[in-house]
PDB file of C-alpha atoms in Angstrom:
ATOM      1  CA  UNK A   1     -73.747-244.576 -57.904  1.00  0.00           C
ATOM      2  CA  UNK A   2     -73.305-247.620 -60.072  1.00  0.00           C
ATOM      3  CA  UNK A   3     -74.125-248.358 -63.710  1.00  0.00           C
ATOM      4  CA  UNK A   4     -75.424-251.542 -65.280  1.00  0.00           C
ATOM      5  CA  UNK A   5     -76.616-252.564 -68.715  1.00  0.00           C
ATOM      6  CA  UNK A   6     -80.174-253.831 -68.944  1.00  0.00           C
ATOM      7  CA  UNK A   7     -83.826-252.902 -69.166  1.00  0.00           C
ATOM      8  CA  UNK A   8     -85.307-250.646 -66.482  1.00  0.00           C
ATOM      9  CA  UNK A   9     -88.721-252.313 -66.686  1.00  0.00           C
ATOM     10  CA  UNK A  10     -87.213-255.789 -66.316  1.00  0.00           C
ATOM     11  CA  UNK A  11     -85.682-254.570 -63.046  1.00  0.00           C
ATOM     12  CA  UNK A  12     -89.079-253.206 -61.977  1.00  0.00           C
ATOM     13  CA  UNK A  13     -90.717-256.529 -62.866  1.00  0.00           C
ATOM     14  CA  UNK A  14     -88.251-258.190 -60.485  1.00  0.00           C
ATOM     15  CA  UNK A  15     -89.750-256.138 -57.639  1.00  0.00           C
ATOM     16  CA  UNK A  16     -87.292-253.254 -57.424  1.00  0.00           C
ATOM     17  CA  UNK A  17     -88.039-249.547 -57.147  1.00  0.00           C
ATOM     18  CA  UNK A  18     -87.269-247.454 -60.226  1.00  0.00           C
ATOM     19  CA  UNK A  19     -86.789-243.746 -60.860  1.00  0.00           C
ATOM     20  CA  UNK A  20     -88.939-242.138 -63.538  1.00  0.00           C
ATOM     21  CA  UNK A  21     -87.788-238.837 -65.074  1.00  0.00           C
ATOM     22  CA  UNK A  22     -90.579-236.250 -65.010  1.00  0.00           C
ATOM     23  CA  UNK A  23     -91.327-232.577 -65.568  1.00  0.00           C
ATOM     24  CA  UNK A  24     -93.393-230.001 -63.705  1.00  0.00           C
ATOM     25  CA  UNK A  25     -96.314-229.593 -66.124  1.00  0.00           C
ATOM     26  CA  UNK A  26     -99.958-230.548 -65.666  1.00  0.00           C
ATOM     27  CA  UNK A  27    -102.678-230.858 -68.293  1.00  0.00           C
ATOM     28  CA  UNK A  28    -105.936-228.942 -68.083  1.00  0.00           C
ATOM     29  CA  UNK A  29    -107.568-231.962 -66.461  1.00  0.00           C
ATOM     30  CA  UNK A  30    -104.945-231.855 -63.678  1.00  0.00           C
ATOM     31  CA  UNK A  31    -102.950-234.896 -64.782  1.00  0.00           C
ATOM     32  CA  UNK A  32     -99.171-234.600 -64.868  1.00  0.00           C
ATOM     33  CA  UNK A  33     -97.727-234.526 -68.374  1.00  0.00           C
ATOM     34  CA  UNK A  34     -96.129-237.946 -68.822  1.00  0.00           C
ATOM     35  CA  UNK A  35     -96.222-238.196 -72.588  1.00  0.00           C
ATOM     36  CA  UNK A  36     -92.912-239.714 -73.654  1.00  0.00           C
ATOM     37  CA  UNK A  37     -90.047-241.992 -72.691  1.00  0.00           C
ATOM     38  CA  UNK A  38     -89.937-243.772 -69.338  1.00  0.00           C
ATOM     39  CA  UNK A  39     -92.651-241.442 -67.973  1.00  0.00           C
ATOM     40  CA  UNK A  40     -95.090-242.519 -70.705  1.00  0.00           C
ATOM     41  CA  UNK A  41     -94.389-246.191 -70.012  1.00  0.00           C
ATOM     42  CA  UNK A  42     -95.031-245.580 -66.289  1.00  0.00           C
ATOM     43  CA  UNK A  43     -98.278-243.719 -67.041  1.00  0.00           C
ATOM     44  CA  UNK A  44     -99.474-246.552 -69.259  1.00  0.00           C
ATOM     45  CA  UNK A  45     -98.612-249.200 -66.678  1.00  0.00           C
ATOM     46  CA  UNK A  46    -100.087-247.195 -63.781  1.00  0.00           C
ATOM     47  CA  UNK A  47    -102.954-245.024 -65.111  1.00  0.00           C
ATOM     48  CA  UNK A  48    -103.489-243.361 -61.704  1.00  0.00           C
ATOM     49  CA  UNK A  49     -99.891-242.113 -61.522  1.00  0.00           C
ATOM     50  CA  UNK A  50    -100.428-239.004 -63.717  1.00  0.00           C
ATOM     51  CA  UNK A  51    -103.433-238.049 -61.574  1.00  0.00           C
ATOM     52  CA  UNK A  52    -101.545-238.515 -58.307  1.00  0.00           C
ATOM     53  CA  UNK A  53     -98.412-236.763 -59.570  1.00  0.00           C
ATOM     54  CA  UNK A  54    -100.518-233.892 -60.912  1.00  0.00           C
ATOM     55  CA  UNK A  55    -102.012-233.417 -57.438  1.00  0.00           C
ATOM     56  CA  UNK A  56     -98.521-233.335 -55.883  1.00  0.00           C
ATOM     57  CA  UNK A  57     -97.197-230.919 -58.505  1.00  0.00           C
ATOM     58  CA  UNK A  58    -100.059-228.495 -57.893  1.00  0.00           C
ATOM     59  CA  UNK A  59     -99.822-228.798 -54.098  1.00  0.00           C
ATOM     60  CA  UNK A  60     -96.054-228.905 -53.532  1.00  0.00           C
ATOM     61  CA  UNK A  61     -94.244-228.195 -56.792  1.00  0.00           C
ATOM     62  CA  UNK A  62     -91.787-230.002 -59.037  1.00  0.00           C
ATOM     63  CA  UNK A  63     -89.996-232.252 -56.555  1.00  0.00           C
ATOM     64  CA  UNK A  64     -89.075-235.885 -55.981  1.00  0.00           C
ATOM     65  CA  UNK A  65     -92.002-238.075 -54.899  1.00  0.00           C
ATOM     66  CA  UNK A  66     -92.218-241.725 -53.844  1.00  0.00           C
ATOM     67  CA  UNK A  67     -95.057-243.996 -54.869  1.00  0.00           C
ATOM     68  CA  UNK A  68     -94.548-247.225 -52.892  1.00  0.00           C
ATOM     69  CA  UNK A  69     -97.689-248.802 -54.365  1.00  0.00           C
ATOM     70  CA  UNK A  70     -96.063-248.558 -57.817  1.00  0.00           C
ATOM     71  CA  UNK A  71     -92.412-248.995 -56.675  1.00  0.00           C
ATOM     72  CA  UNK A  72     -91.654-245.695 -58.418  1.00  0.00           C
ATOM     73  CA  UNK A  73     -89.791-242.535 -57.464  1.00  0.00           C
ATOM     74  CA  UNK A  74     -90.541-239.588 -59.754  1.00  0.00           C
ATOM     75  CA  UNK A  75     -87.389-237.598 -60.517  1.00  0.00           C
ATOM     76  CA  UNK A  76     -87.831-234.156 -62.089  1.00  0.00           C
ATOM     77  CA  UNK A  77     -85.305-233.368 -64.808  1.00  0.00           C
ATOM     78  CA  UNK A  78     -87.287-230.632 -66.588  1.00  0.00           C
ATOM     79  CA  UNK A  79     -89.384-227.691 -65.487  1.00  0.00           C
ATOM     80  CA  UNK A  80     -91.567-227.979 -68.606  1.00  0.00           C
ATOM     81  CA  UNK A  81     -92.014-230.965 -70.903  1.00  0.00           C
ATOM     82  CA  UNK A  82     -91.143-228.926 -73.979  1.00  0.00           C
ATOM     83  CA  UNK A  83     -87.845-227.648 -72.586  1.00  0.00           C
ATOM     84  CA  UNK A  84     -84.538-229.525 -72.306  1.00  0.00           C
ATOM     85  CA  UNK A  85     -83.458-231.061 -69.023  1.00  0.00           C
ATOM     86  CA  UNK A  86     -81.581-228.819 -66.621  1.00  0.00           C
ATOM     87  CA  UNK A  87     -78.415-229.789 -64.726  1.00  0.00           C
ATOM     88  CA  UNK A  88     -79.335-227.521 -61.806  1.00  0.00           C
ATOM     89  CA  UNK A  89     -82.710-229.210 -61.440  1.00  0.00           C
ATOM     90  CA  UNK A  90     -81.095-232.644 -61.748  1.00  0.00           C
ATOM     91  CA  UNK A  91     -78.690-231.724 -58.946  1.00  0.00           C
ATOM     92  CA  UNK A  92     -81.588-230.651 -56.705  1.00  0.00           C
ATOM     93  CA  UNK A  93     -83.467-233.812 -57.665  1.00  0.00           C
ATOM     94  CA  UNK A  94     -80.443-235.955 -56.770  1.00  0.00           C
ATOM     95  CA  UNK A  95     -80.220-234.338 -53.316  1.00  0.00           C
ATOM     96  CA  UNK A  96     -83.945-234.794 -52.728  1.00  0.00           C
ATOM     97  CA  UNK A  97     -83.729-238.435 -53.858  1.00  0.00           C
ATOM     98  CA  UNK A  98     -81.012-239.135 -51.272  1.00  0.00           C
ATOM     99  CA  UNK A  99     -83.169-237.598 -48.543  1.00  0.00           C
ATOM    100  CA  UNK A 100     -86.202-239.570 -49.734  1.00  0.00           C
ATOM    101  CA  UNK A 101     -84.217-242.824 -49.822  1.00  0.00           C
ATOM    102  CA  UNK A 102     -82.925-242.175 -46.296  1.00  0.00           C
ATOM    103  CA  UNK A 103     -86.368-241.267 -44.948  1.00  0.00           C
ATOM    104  CA  UNK A 104     -88.105-244.267 -46.549  1.00  0.00           C
ATOM    105  CA  UNK A 105     -85.218-246.684 -45.957  1.00  0.00           C
ATOM    106  CA  UNK A 106     -84.932-247.475 -49.647  1.00  0.00           C
ATOM    107  CA  UNK A 107     -81.878-249.611 -50.246  1.00  0.00           C
ATOM    108  CA  UNK A 108     -81.917-249.575 -54.061  1.00  0.00           C
ATOM    109  CA  UNK A 109     -83.351-247.299 -56.736  1.00  0.00           C
ATOM    110  CA  UNK A 110     -82.733-248.106 -60.390  1.00  0.00           C
ATOM    111  CA  UNK A 111     -82.827-245.142 -62.787  1.00  0.00           C
ATOM    112  CA  UNK A 112     -82.251-244.358 -66.442  1.00  0.00           C
ATOM    113  CA  UNK A 113     -79.612-241.831 -67.430  1.00  0.00           C
ATOM    114  CA  UNK A 114     -81.461-238.754 -66.194  1.00  0.00           C
ATOM    115  CA  UNK A 115     -81.909-235.967 -68.715  1.00  0.00           C
ATOM    116  CA  UNK A 116     -80.024-237.770 -71.469  1.00  0.00           C
ATOM    117  CA  UNK A 117     -82.788-239.157 -73.650  1.00  0.00           C
ATOM    118  CA  UNK A 118     -85.486-236.655 -74.494  1.00  0.00           C
ATOM    119  CA  UNK A 119     -83.827-234.156 -72.144  1.00  0.00           C
ATOM    120  CA  UNK A 120     -80.931-233.621 -74.517  1.00  0.00           C
ATOM    121  CA  UNK A 121     -78.072-233.653 -71.991  1.00  0.00           C
ATOM    122  CA  UNK A 122     -74.781-235.527 -72.339  1.00  0.00           C
ATOM    123  CA  UNK A 123     -74.337-238.401 -69.876  1.00  0.00           C
ATOM    124  CA  UNK A 124     -70.799-237.291 -68.978  1.00  0.00           C
ATOM    125  CA  UNK A 125     -72.208-233.976 -67.717  1.00  0.00           C
ATOM    126  CA  UNK A 126     -75.073-235.552 -65.769  1.00  0.00           C
ATOM    127  CA  UNK A 127     -72.842-238.313 -64.377  1.00  0.00           C
ATOM    128  CA  UNK A 128     -70.412-235.742 -63.002  1.00  0.00           C
ATOM    129  CA  UNK A 129     -73.265-234.120 -61.033  1.00  0.00           C
ATOM    130  CA  UNK A 130     -74.743-237.399 -59.771  1.00  0.00           C
ATOM    131  CA  UNK A 131     -71.399-239.011 -58.873  1.00  0.00           C
ATOM    132  CA  UNK A 132     -70.814-236.510 -56.100  1.00  0.00           C
ATOM    133  CA  UNK A 133     -74.272-237.009 -54.608  1.00  0.00           C
ATOM    134  CA  UNK A 134     -75.490-240.539 -55.183  1.00  0.00           C
ATOM    135  CA  UNK A 135     -74.138-243.533 -53.314  1.00  0.00           C
ATOM    136  CA  UNK A 136     -74.367-247.239 -54.152  1.00  0.00           C
ATOM    137  CA  UNK A 137     -78.131-247.317 -53.575  1.00  0.00           C
ATOM    138  CA  UNK A 138     -78.603-245.565 -56.918  1.00  0.00           C
ATOM    139  CA  UNK A 139     -78.056-247.755 -59.952  1.00  0.00           C
ATOM    140  CA  UNK A 140     -78.173-246.330 -63.471  1.00  0.00           C
ATOM    141  CA  UNK A 141     -79.609-248.760 -66.005  1.00  0.00           C
ATOM    142  CA  UNK A 142     -78.873-248.186 -69.665  1.00  0.00           C
ATOM    143  CA  UNK A 143     -79.629-250.408 -72.639  1.00  0.00           C
ATOM    144  CA  UNK A 144     -76.895-252.289 -74.414  1.00  0.00           C
ATOM    145  CA  UNK A 145     -75.399-250.300 -77.288  1.00  0.00           C
TER     146      UNK A 145
END
């Protein structure tokens, strides 16, 4: 795992795949709840993504999913949107993301600091989990201070 300073959406605009933190909730209409942060930006840019993710959540549960048409990997950090992020779920997500990257031959995935914005976790805690699982294909992008 590496870290860089920058803007996640600028990286996406350059043609790279990005990781979008998500949760396991769906609305009554079946759409995944993507109402804040990076998830909201992704939902606004790709209006079909909440529909597609909602279908996956209902069919297979709160797991990592790849959307090549959007160059997005959804990365669960929360079970429910209203709850804080969970280090155990982030660890499972990190393992699933490695498997997904291997299976789909993804060479680079740029991600925000998972669980640290609206999720309420400290980066030092999350980084210690990810460092043991993620290799150089996973690049954490954080804004300049």
